[in-house]
Short mmCIF file of C-alpha atoms in Angstrom, two decimals:
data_model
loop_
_atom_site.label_atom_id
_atom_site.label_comp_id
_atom_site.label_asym_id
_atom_site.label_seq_id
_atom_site.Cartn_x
_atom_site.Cartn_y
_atom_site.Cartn_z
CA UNK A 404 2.98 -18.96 -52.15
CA UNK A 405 -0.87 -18.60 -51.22
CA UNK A 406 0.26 -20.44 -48.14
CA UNK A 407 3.17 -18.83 -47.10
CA UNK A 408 2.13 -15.03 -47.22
CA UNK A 409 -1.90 -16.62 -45.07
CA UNK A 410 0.97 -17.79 -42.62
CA UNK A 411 3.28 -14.79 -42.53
CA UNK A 412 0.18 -12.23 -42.06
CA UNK A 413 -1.34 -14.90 -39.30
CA UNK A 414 2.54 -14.57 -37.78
CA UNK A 415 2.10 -10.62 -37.65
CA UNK A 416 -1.69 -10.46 -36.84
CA UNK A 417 -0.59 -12.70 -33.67
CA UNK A 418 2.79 -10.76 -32.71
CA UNK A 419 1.00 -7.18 -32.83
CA UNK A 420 -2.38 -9.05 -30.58
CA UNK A 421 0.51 -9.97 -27.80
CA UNK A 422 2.44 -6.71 -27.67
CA UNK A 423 -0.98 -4.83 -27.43
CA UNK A 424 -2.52 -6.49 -24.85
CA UNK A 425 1.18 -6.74 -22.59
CA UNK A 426 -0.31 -4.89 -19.57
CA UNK A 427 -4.48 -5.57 -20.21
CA UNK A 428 -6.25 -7.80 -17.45
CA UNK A 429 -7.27 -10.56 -18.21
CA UNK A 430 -10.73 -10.45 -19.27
CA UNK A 431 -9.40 -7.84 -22.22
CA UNK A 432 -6.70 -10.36 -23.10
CA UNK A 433 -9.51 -13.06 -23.34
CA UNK A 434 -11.74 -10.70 -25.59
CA UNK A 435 -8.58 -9.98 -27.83
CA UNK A 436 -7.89 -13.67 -28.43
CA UNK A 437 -11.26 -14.40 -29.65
CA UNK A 438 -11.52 -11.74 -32.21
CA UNK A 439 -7.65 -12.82 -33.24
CA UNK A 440 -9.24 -15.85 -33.32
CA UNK A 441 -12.32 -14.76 -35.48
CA UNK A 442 -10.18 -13.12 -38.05
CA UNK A 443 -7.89 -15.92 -38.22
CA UNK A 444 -10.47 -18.77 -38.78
CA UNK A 445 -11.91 -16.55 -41.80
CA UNK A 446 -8.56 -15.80 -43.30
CA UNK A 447 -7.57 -19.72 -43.37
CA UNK A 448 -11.31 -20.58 -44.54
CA UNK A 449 -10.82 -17.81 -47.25
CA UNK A 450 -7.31 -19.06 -48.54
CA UNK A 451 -8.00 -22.85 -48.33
CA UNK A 452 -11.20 -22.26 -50.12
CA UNK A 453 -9.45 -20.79 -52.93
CA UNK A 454 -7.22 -23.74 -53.62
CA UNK A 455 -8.43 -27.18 -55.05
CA UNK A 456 -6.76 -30.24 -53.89
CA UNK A 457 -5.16 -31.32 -51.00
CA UNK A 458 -4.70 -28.09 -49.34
CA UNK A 459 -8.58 -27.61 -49.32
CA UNK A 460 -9.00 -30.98 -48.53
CA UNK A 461 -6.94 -30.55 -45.35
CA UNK A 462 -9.05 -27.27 -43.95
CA UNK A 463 -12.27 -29.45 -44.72
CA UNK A 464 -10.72 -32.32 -42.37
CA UNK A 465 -9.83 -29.72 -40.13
CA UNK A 466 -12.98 -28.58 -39.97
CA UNK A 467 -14.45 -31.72 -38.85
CA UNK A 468 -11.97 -32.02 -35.66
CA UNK A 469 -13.91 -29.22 -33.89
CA UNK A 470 -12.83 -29.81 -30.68
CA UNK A 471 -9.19 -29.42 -31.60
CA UNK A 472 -9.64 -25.84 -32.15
CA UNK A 473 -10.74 -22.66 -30.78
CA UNK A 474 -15.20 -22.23 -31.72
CA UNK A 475 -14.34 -19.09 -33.68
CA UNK A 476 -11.82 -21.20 -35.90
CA UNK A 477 -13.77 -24.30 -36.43
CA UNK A 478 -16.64 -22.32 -37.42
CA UNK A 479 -15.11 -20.08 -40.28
CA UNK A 480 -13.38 -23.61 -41.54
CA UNK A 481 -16.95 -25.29 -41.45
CA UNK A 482 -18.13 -23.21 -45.07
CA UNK A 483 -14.87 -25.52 -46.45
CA UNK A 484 -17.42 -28.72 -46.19
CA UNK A 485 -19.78 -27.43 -48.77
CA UNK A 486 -19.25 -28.50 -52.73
CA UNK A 487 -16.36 -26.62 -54.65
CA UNK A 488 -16.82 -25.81 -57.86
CA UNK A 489 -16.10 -28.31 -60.93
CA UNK A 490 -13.08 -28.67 -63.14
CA UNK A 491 -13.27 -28.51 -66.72
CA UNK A 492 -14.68 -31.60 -68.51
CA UNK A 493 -11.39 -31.26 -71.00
CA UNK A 494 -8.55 -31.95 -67.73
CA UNK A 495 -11.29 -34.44 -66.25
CA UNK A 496 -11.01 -36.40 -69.65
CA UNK A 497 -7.17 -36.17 -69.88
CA UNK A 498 -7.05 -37.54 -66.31
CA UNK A 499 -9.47 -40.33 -67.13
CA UNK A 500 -7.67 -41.25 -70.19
CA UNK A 501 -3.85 -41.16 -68.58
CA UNK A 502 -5.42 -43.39 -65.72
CA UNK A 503 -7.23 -45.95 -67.78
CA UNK A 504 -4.62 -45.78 -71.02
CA UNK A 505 -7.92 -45.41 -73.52
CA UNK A 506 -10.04 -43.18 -75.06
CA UNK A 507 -13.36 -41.90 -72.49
CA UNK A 508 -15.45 -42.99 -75.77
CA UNK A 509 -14.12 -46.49 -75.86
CA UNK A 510 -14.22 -46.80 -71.94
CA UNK A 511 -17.93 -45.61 -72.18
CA UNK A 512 -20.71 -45.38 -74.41
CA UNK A 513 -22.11 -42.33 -71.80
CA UNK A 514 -20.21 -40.21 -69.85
CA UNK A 515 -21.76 -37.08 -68.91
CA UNK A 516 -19.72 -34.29 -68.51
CA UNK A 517 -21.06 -32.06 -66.37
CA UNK A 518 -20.40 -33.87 -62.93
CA UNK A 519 -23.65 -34.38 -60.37
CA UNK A 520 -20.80 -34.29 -57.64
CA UNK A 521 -17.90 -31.94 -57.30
CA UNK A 522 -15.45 -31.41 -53.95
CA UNK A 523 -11.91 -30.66 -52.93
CA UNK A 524 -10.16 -33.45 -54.52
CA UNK A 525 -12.12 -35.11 -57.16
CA UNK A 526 -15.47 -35.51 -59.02
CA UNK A 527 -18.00 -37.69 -59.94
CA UNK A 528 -19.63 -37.99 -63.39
CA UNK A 529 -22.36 -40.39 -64.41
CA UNK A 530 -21.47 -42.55 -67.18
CA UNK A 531 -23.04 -46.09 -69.03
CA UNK A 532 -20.36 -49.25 -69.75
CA UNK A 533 -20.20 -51.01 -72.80
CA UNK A 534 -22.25 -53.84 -71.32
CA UNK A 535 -25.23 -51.32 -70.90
CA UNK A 536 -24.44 -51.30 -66.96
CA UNK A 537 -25.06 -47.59 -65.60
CA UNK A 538 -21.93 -46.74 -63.22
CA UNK A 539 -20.60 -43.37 -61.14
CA UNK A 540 -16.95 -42.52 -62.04
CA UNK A 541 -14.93 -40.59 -59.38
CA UNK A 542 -12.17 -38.80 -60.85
CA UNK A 543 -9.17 -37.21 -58.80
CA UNK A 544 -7.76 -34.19 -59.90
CA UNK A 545 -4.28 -34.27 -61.25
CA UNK A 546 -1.30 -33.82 -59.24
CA UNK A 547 -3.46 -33.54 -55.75
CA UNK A 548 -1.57 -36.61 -54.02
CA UNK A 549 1.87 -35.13 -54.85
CA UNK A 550 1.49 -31.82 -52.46
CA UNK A 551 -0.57 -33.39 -49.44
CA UNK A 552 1.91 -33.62 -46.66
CA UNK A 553 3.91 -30.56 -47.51
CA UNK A 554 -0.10 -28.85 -47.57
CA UNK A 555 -0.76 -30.25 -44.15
CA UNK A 556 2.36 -28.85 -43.03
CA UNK A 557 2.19 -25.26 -44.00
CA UNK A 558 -1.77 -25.43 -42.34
CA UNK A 559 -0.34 -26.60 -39.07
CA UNK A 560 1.95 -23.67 -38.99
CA UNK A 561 -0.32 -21.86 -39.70
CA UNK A 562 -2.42 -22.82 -36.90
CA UNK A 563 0.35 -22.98 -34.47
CA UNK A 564 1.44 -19.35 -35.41
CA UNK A 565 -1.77 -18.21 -34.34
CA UNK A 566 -1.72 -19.86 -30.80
CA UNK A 567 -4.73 -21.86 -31.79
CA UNK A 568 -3.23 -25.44 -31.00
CA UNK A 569 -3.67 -24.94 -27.43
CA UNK A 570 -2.11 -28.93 -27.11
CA UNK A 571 1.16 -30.30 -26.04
CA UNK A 572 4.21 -31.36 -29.02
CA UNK A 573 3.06 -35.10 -28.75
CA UNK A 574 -0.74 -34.52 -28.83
CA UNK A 575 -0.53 -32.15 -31.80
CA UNK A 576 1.69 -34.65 -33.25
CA UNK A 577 -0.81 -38.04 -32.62
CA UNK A 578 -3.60 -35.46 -33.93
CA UNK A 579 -2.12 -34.67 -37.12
CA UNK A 580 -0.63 -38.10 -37.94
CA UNK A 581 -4.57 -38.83 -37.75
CA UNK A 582 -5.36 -36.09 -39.97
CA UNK A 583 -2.23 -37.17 -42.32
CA UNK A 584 -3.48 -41.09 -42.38
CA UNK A 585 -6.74 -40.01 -42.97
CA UNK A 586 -5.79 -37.44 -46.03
CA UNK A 587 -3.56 -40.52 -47.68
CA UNK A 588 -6.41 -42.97 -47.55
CA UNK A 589 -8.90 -40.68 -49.48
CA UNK A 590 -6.49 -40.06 -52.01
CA UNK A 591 -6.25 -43.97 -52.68
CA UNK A 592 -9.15 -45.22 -54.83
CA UNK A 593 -7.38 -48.67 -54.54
CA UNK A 594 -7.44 -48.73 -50.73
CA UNK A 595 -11.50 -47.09 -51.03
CA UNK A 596 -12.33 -49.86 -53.79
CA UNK A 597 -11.01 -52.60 -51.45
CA UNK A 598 -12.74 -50.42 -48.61
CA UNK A 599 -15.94 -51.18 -50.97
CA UNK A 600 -15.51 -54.52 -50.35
CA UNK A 601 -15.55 -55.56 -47.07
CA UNK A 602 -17.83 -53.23 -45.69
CA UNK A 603 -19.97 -54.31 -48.99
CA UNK A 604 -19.27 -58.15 -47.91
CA UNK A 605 -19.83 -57.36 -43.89
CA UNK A 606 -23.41 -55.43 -44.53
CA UNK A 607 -24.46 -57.76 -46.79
CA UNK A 608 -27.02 -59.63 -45.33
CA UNK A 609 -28.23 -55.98 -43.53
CA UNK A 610 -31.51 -55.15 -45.65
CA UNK A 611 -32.11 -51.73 -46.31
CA UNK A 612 -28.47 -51.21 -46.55
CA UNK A 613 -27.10 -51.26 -49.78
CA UNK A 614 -23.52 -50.13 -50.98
CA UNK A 615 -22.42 -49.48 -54.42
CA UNK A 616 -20.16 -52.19 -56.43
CA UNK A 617 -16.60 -51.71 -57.31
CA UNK A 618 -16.22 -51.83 -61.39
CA UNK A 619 -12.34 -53.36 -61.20
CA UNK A 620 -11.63 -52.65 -65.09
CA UNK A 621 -12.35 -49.21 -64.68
CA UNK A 622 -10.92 -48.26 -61.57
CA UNK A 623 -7.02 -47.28 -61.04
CA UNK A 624 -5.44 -45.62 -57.57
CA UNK A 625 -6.94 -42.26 -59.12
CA UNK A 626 -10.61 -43.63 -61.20
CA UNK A 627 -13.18 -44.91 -59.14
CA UNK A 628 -16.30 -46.67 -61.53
CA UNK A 629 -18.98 -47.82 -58.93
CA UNK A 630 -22.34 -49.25 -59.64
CA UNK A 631 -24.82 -46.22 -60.08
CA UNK A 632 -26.85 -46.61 -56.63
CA UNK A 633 -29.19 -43.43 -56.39
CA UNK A 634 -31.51 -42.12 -53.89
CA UNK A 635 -32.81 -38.82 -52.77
CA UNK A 636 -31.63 -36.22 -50.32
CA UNK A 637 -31.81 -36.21 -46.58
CA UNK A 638 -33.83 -32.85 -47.37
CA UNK A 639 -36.04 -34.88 -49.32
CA UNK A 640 -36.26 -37.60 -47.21
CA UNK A 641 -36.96 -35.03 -43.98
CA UNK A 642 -40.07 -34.29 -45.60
CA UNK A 643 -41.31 -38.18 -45.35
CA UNK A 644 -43.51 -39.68 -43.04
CA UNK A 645 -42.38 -40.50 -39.50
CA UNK A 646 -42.48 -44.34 -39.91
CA UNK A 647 -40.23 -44.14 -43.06
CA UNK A 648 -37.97 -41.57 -41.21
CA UNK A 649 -37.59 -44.19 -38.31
CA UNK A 650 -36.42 -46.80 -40.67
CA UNK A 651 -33.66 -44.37 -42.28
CA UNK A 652 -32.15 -43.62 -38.60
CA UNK A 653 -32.51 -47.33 -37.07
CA UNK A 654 -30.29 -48.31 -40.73
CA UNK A 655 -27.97 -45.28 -39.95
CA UNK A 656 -27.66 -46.48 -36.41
CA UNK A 657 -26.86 -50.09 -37.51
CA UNK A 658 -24.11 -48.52 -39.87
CA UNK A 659 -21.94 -47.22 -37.84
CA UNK A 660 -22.90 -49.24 -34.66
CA UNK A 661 -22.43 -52.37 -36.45
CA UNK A 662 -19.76 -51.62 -38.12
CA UNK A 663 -17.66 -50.10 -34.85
CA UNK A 664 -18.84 -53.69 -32.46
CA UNK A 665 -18.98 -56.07 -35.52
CA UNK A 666 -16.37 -55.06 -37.82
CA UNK A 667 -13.84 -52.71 -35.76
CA UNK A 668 -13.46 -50.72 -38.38
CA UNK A 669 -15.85 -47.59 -39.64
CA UNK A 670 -16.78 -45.11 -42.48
CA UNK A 671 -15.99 -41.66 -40.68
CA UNK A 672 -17.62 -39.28 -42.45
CA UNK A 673 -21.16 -38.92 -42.42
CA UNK A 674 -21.85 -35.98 -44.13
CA UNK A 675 -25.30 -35.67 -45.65
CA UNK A 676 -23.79 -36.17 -49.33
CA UNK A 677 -21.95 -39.26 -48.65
CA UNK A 678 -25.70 -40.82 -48.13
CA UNK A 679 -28.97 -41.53 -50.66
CA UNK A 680 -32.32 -42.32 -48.94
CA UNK A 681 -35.15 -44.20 -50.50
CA UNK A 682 -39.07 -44.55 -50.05
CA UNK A 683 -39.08 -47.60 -48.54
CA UNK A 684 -36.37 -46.70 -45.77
CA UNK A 685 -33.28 -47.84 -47.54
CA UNK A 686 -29.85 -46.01 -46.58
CA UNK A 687 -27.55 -45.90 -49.69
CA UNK A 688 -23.69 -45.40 -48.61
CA UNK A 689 -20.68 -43.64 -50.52
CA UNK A 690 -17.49 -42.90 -50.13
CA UNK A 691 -15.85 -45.63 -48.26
CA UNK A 692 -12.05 -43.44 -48.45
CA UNK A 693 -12.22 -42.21 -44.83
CA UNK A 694 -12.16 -45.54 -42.53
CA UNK A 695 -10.78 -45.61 -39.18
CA UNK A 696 -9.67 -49.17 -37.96
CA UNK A 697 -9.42 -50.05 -34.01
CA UNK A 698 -8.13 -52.61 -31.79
CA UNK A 699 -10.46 -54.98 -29.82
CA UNK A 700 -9.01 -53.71 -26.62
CA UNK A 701 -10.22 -49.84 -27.90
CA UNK A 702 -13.76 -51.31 -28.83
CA UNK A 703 -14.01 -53.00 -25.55
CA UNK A 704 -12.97 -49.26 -23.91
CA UNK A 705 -15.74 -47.88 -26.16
CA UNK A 706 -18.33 -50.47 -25.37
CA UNK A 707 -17.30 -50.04 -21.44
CA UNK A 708 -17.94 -46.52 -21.55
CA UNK A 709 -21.32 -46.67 -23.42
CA UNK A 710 -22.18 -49.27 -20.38
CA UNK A 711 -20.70 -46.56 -17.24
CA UNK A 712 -22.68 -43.69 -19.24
CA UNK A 713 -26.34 -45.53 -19.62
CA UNK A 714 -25.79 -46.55 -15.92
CA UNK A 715 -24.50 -42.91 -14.76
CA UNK A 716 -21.82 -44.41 -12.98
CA UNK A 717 -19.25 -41.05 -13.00
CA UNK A 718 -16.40 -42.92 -11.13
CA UNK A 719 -15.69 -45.37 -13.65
CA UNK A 720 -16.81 -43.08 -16.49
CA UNK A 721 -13.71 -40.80 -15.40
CA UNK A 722 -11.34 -43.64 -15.28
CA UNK A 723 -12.79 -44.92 -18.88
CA UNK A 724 -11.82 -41.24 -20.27
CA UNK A 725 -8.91 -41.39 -18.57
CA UNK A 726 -7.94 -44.96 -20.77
CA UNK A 727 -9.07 -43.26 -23.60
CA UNK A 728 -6.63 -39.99 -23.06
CA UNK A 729 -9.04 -37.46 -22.83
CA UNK A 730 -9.19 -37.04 -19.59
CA UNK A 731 -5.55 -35.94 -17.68
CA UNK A 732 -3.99 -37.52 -15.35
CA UNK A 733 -3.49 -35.01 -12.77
CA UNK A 734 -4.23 -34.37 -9.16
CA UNK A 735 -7.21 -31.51 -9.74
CA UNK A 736 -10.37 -32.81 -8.75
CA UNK A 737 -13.23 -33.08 -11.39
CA UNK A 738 -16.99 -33.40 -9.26
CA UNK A 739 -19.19 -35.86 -9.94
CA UNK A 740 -21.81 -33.05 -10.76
CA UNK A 741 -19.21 -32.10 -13.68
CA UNK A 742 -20.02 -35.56 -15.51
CA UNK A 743 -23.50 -35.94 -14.10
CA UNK A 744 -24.84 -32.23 -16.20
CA UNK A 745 -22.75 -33.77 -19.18
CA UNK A 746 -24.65 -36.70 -19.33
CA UNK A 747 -28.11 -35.44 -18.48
CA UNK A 748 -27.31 -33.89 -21.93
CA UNK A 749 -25.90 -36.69 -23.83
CA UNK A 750 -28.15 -39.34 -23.10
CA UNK A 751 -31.06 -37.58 -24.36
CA UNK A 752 -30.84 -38.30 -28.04
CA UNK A 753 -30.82 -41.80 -27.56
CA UNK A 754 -33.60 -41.96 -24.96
CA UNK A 755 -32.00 -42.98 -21.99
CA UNK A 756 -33.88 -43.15 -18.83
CA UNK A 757 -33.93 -41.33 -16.59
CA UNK A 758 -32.60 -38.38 -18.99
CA UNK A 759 -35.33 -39.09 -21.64
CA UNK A 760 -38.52 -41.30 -21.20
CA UNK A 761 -39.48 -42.86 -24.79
CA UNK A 762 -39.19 -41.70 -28.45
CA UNK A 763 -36.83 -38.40 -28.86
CA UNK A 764 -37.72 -35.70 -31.03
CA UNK A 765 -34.89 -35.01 -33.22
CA UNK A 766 -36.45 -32.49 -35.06
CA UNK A 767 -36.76 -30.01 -32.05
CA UNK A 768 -33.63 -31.25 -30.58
CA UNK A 769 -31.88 -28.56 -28.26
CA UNK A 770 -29.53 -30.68 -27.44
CA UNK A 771 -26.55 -28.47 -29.41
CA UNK A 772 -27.69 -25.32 -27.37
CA UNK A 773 -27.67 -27.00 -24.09
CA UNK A 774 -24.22 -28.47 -24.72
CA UNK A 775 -22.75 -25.01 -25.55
CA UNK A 776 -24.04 -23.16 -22.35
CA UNK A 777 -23.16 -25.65 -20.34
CA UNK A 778 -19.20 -24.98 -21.89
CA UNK A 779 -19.56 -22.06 -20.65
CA UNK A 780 -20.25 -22.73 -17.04
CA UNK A 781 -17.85 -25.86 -17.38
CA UNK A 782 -14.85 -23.97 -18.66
CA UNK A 783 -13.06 -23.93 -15.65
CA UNK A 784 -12.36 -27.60 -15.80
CA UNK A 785 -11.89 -27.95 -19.14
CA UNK A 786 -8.07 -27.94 -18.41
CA UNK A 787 -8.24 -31.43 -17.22
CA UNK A 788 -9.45 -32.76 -20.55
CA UNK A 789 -8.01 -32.81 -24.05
CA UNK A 790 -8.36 -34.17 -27.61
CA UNK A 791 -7.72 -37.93 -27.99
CA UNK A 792 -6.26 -39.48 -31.15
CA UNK A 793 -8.39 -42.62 -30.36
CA UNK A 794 -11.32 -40.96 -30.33
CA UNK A 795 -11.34 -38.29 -32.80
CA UNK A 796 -12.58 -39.99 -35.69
CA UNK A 797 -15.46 -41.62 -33.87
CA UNK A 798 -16.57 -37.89 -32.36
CA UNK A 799 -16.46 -36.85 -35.55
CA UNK A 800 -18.83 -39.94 -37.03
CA UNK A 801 -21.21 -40.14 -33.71
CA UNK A 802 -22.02 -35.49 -33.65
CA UNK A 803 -22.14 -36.13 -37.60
CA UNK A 804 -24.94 -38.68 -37.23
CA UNK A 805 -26.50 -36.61 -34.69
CA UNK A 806 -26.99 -33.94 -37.18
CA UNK A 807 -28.22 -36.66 -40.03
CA UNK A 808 -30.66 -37.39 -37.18
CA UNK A 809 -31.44 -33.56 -36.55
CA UNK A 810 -31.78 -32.81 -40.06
CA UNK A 811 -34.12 -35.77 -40.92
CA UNK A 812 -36.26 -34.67 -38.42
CA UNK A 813 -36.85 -37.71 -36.82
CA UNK A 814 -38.73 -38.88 -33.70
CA UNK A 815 -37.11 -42.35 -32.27
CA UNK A 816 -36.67 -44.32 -29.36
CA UNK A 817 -33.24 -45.23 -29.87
CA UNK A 818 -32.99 -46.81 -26.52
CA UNK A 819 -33.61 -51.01 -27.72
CA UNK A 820 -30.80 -50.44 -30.52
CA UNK A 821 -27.83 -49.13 -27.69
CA UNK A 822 -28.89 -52.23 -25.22
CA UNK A 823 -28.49 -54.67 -28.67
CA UNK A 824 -24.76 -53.06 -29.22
CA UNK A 825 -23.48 -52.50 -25.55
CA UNK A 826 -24.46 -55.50 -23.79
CA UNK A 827 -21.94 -57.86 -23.57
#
């Protein structure tokens, strides 16, 4: 019902914008959308955030798929990232108890049960086996898995109500299957736990790397018991001396880098909780639900791209984001300037001459400000481009290690790692 009446108001708020603004110019009209926009974006943030479970869940994903919507709407939905509160310990034991078919104080000698973790769909408690081995136990909420798709569904509408999926019927379709896929796989411990394991078994011999154990007797499609791996903050660890700081972002790099060219399949969401940092440089890894698998021809397309963008070659860049969908295929011409600014921009963060001679300081990066100004003097060809299915995940995973970067406060030449990944 919460749903419903967020989508009927968004319905009316958007009718009574268009009939207002019939006969203003167009610079009005543009000025009206954003504020419908603005109002919008806070009224979904506002209702999702409300709701636990899959609903919430979905604006959080949303939020992460910035470039699928309007600024003024991803930026209300970004709040929806940040921890929700905690269920009561007494439905968190019931859940545990109908999962694993015994009692919490036979499964456990400790469980704590005030959680260290809590978000949209589940929490995590610490908790001691039998055997005196100290684990994590993630715990899904009841009944979240049961409402997903028909959740998704009602935000879409939502969404497309407003005007804000600006996208043709098959894009917004490819884009939400994503978002669908995505939504089932976090809400399957089974499919995480045997996530667990390969990218466990793949970084194996990676020191400095280390990724929690599954515990298989306690763990069900809706319990997750992991090894207790703990670390500090990426606050804390931002306060650390340069050297260990460099060791933390050349292990982050080799995450997802080696993971996307090695393995062809990647953890895709870097948020700052989903990592633990230690003192000797040691990145500690968590939830392994959101993984996005890809073809060897797509990795090659990736890889070929990385190689035109080092070089600056803007011809074959265009045709590479043409293969990749993100670029149209239409007969509007896009100057080489366009791609040349875009680039002078992104190659800076990973120290890529002639853009950025030696170690980058992420700590005084402006890289975000110089990206949005240039938007605005770029907006009249951003027509000719639009959100790829392909590549969603991965933007998501490459601008959220940028900001693990930013936040850590590190200064890196990052230029040796990208010539180990993207030469053939």
């Amino acid at each position: 019902m919460k749903l419903a009446g967020m989508t009927a108001s968004i319905a009316g708020k958007a009718a009574k914008n268009s009939l207002r603004h019939l006969s203003s110019d167009e610079e009005k009209r543009l000025q009206a959308r954003s504020e419908l926009m603005q109002d919008v974006g806070i009224q979904i943030a506002e209702t999702l955030g409300e709701m636990k479970g899959a609903v919430m869940k979905v604006g959080q994903i949303a939020s992460q798929y910035k470039d699928v919507f309007p600024p003024e709407v991803a930026t209300a939905l970004e709040k929806l990232q940040k921890d929700a509160p905690p269920m009561p310990y007494a439905q968190i034991r019931a859940q545990i108890e109908r999962e694993l078919k015994s009692p919490v104080d036979q499964l456990f000698t400790v469980f704590e049960e005030t959680p260290f973790a809590a978000a949209s769909i589940g929490q995590v408690h610490k908790a001691i086996l039998p055997s005196g081995q100290k684990v994590v136990v993630k715990v899904q909420y009841p009944d979240v898995d049961e409402n997903c798709d028909s959740d998704l569904k009602q935000v879409r509408m939502a969404l497309k109500i407003a005007g804000v999926l600006n996208m043709s019927k098959q894009l917004q379709e490819q884009l939400f299957n994503e978002i669908r896929q995505s939504l089932h796989d976090e809400l399957d411990y089974v499919k995480e736990a045997h996530n667990l394991q390969v990218f466990g078994a793949f970084h194996a011999e990676d020191e400095g790397l280390i990724i929690p154990k599954v515990v298989n007797s306690h763990s069900t499609r809706r319990i997750l018991t992991l090894t207790e791996e703990m670390g500090e903050t990426l606050t804390v660890a931002a306060t650390w001396d340069n050297e260990i700081k460099q060791k933390i972002a050349e292990r982050l790099f080799h995450f997802t880098a080696g993971q996307l060219f090695g393995l062809y399949r990647m953890h895709c969401d870097p948020h700052p909780g989903n990592f633990a940092f230690r003192h000797d440089g040691s990145v500690v890894a968590y939830d392994f639900g959101g993984i996005r698998s890809y073809s060897h021809s797509e990795v090659q397309l990736f890889r070929r791209f990385a190689q035109h963008a080092v070089k600056g070659d803007v011809t074959a860049l265009e045709q590479d984001l043409i293969a990749l969908d993100i670029r149209r295929e239409d007969d509007k011409n896009v100057p080489g300037e366009f791609y040349e600014k875009w680039l002078a921009i992104g190659m800076k963060p990973l120290s890529i001459a002639p853009y950025q001679e030696g170690a980058f300081d992420f700590g005084s990066s402006q890289v975000h400000h110089e990206a949005i100004s240039q938007m605005r003097t770029s907006l009249k060809y951003f027509g000719q481009f639009q959100p790829s299915a392909t590549t969603m995940m991965l933007d998501r995973t490459v601008s959220g290690q940028y900001w693990n970067l930013v936040n850590l406060g590190v200064e890196i030449d990052l230029s040796p790692l990208v010539a180990q990944y993207i030469t053939n």
